XYZ file of N, CA and C in Angstrom:
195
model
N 24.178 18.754 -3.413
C 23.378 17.587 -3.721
C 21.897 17.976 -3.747
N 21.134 17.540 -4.810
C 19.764 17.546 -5.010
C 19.028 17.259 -3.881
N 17.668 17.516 -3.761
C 16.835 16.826 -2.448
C 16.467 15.845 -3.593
N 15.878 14.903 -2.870
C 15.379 13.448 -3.318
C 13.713 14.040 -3.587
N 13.159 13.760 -4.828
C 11.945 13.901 -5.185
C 11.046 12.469 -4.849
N 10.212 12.747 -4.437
C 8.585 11.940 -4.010
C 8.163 11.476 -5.224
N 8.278 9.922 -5.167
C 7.218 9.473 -6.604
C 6.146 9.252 -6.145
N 5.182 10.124 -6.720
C 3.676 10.827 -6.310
C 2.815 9.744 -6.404
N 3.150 8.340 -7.210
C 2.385 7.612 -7.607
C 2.189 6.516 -5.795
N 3.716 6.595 -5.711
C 3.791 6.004 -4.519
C 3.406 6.527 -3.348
N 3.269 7.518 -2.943
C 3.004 8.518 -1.856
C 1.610 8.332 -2.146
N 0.492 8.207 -3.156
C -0.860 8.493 -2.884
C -1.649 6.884 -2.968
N -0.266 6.000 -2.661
C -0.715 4.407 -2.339
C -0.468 4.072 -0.865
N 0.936 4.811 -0.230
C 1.247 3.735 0.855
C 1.508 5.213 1.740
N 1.186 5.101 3.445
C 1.279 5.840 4.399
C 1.733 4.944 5.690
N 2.685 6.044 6.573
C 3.432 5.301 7.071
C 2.139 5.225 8.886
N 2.984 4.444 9.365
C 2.192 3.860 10.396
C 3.314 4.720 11.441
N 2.497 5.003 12.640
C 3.396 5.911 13.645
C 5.024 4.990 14.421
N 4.788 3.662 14.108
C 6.113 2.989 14.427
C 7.370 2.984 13.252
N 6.457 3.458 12.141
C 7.398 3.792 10.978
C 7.575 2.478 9.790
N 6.445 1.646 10.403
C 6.194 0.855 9.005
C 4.961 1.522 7.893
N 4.906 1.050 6.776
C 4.469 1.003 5.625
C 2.966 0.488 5.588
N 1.729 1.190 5.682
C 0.385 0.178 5.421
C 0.388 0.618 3.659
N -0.422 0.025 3.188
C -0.614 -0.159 2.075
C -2.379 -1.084 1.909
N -3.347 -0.812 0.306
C -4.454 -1.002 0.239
C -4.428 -2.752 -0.167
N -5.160 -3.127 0.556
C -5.377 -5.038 -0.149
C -5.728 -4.942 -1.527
N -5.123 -5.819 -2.185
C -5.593 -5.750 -3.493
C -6.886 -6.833 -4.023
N -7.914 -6.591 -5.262
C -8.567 -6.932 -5.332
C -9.929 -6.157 -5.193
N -9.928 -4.987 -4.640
C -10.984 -4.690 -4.792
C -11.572 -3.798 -5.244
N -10.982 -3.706 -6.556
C -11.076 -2.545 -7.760
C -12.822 -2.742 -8.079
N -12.551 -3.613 -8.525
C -13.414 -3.962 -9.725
C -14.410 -5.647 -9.537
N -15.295 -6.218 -10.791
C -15.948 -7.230 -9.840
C -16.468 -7.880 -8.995
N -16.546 -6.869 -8.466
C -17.035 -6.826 -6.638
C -18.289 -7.753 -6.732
N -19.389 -8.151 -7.542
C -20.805 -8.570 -7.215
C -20.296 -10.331 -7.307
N -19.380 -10.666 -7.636
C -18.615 -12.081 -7.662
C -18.300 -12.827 -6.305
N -17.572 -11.553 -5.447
C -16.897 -11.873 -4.161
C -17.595 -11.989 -3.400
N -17.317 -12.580 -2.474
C -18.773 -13.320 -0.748
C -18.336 -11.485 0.041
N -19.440 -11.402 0.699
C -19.586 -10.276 1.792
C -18.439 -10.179 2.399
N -17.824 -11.947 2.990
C -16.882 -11.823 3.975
C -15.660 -11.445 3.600
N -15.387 -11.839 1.905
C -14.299 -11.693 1.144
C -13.817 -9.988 1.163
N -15.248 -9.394 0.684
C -15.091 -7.942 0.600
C -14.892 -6.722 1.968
N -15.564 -7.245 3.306
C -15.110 -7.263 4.308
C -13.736 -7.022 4.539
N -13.069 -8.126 4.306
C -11.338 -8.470 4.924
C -10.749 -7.535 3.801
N -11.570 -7.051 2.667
C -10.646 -6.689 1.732
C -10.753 -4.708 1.804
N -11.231 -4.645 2.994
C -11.675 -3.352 3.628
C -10.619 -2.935 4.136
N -9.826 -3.417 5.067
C -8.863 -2.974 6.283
C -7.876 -3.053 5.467
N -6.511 -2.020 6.110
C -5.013 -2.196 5.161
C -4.589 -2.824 5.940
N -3.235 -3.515 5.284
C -2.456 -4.002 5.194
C -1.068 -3.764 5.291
N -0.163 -4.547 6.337
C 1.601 -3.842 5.877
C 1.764 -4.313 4.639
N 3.025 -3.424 4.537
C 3.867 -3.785 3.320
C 4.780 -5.010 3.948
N 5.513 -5.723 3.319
C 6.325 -7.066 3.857
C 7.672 -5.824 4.184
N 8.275 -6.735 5.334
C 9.857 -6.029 5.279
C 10.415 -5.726 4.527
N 10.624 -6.772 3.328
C 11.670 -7.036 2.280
C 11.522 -6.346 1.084
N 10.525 -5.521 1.159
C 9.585 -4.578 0.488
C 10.134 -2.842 0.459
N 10.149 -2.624 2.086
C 9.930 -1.689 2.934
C 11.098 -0.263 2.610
N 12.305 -0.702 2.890
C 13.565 -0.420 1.670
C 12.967 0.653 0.503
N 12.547 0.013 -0.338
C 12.685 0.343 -1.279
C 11.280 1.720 -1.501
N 10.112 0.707 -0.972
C 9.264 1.973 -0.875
C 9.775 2.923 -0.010
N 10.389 3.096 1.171
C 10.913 4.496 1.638
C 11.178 5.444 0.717
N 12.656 4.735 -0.138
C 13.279 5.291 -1.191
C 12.153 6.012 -1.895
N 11.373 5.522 -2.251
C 10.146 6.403 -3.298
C 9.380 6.949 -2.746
N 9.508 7.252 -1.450
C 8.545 8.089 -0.845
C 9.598 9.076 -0.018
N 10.847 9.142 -0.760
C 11.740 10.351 0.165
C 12.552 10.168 1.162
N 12.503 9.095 2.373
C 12.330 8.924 3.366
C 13.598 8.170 3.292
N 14.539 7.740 2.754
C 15.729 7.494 2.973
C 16.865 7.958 1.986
């Protein structure tokens, strides 16, 4: 049986947290930025989990199951 290959796209979005969940980047703050309030861009600083129901599947694309 093959090893399971890393989709690279996914691996250079989401890193796992030492309990073995999923953080991932808030979205929104590509682009437009001079629109959004300070506080908006602030909160849109820190990561974020991935949802459970999520979690599954990104493993899968990152190897890990």
């Amino acid at each position: 049986m093959p090893k399971i290959k890393t989709r690279r796209a996914a691996a250079k979005r989401f890193k796992l947290t030492a309990g073995g969940r999923i953080r991932r980047r808030k979205a929104n703050k590509g682009h437009l930025l001079t629109r959004k309030t300070r506080k908006r861009k602030r909160a849109l600083r820190k990561s974020a989990l991935v949802n459970v129901v999520d979690e599954r599947r990104i493993k899968r694309q990152l190897g890990l199951q």
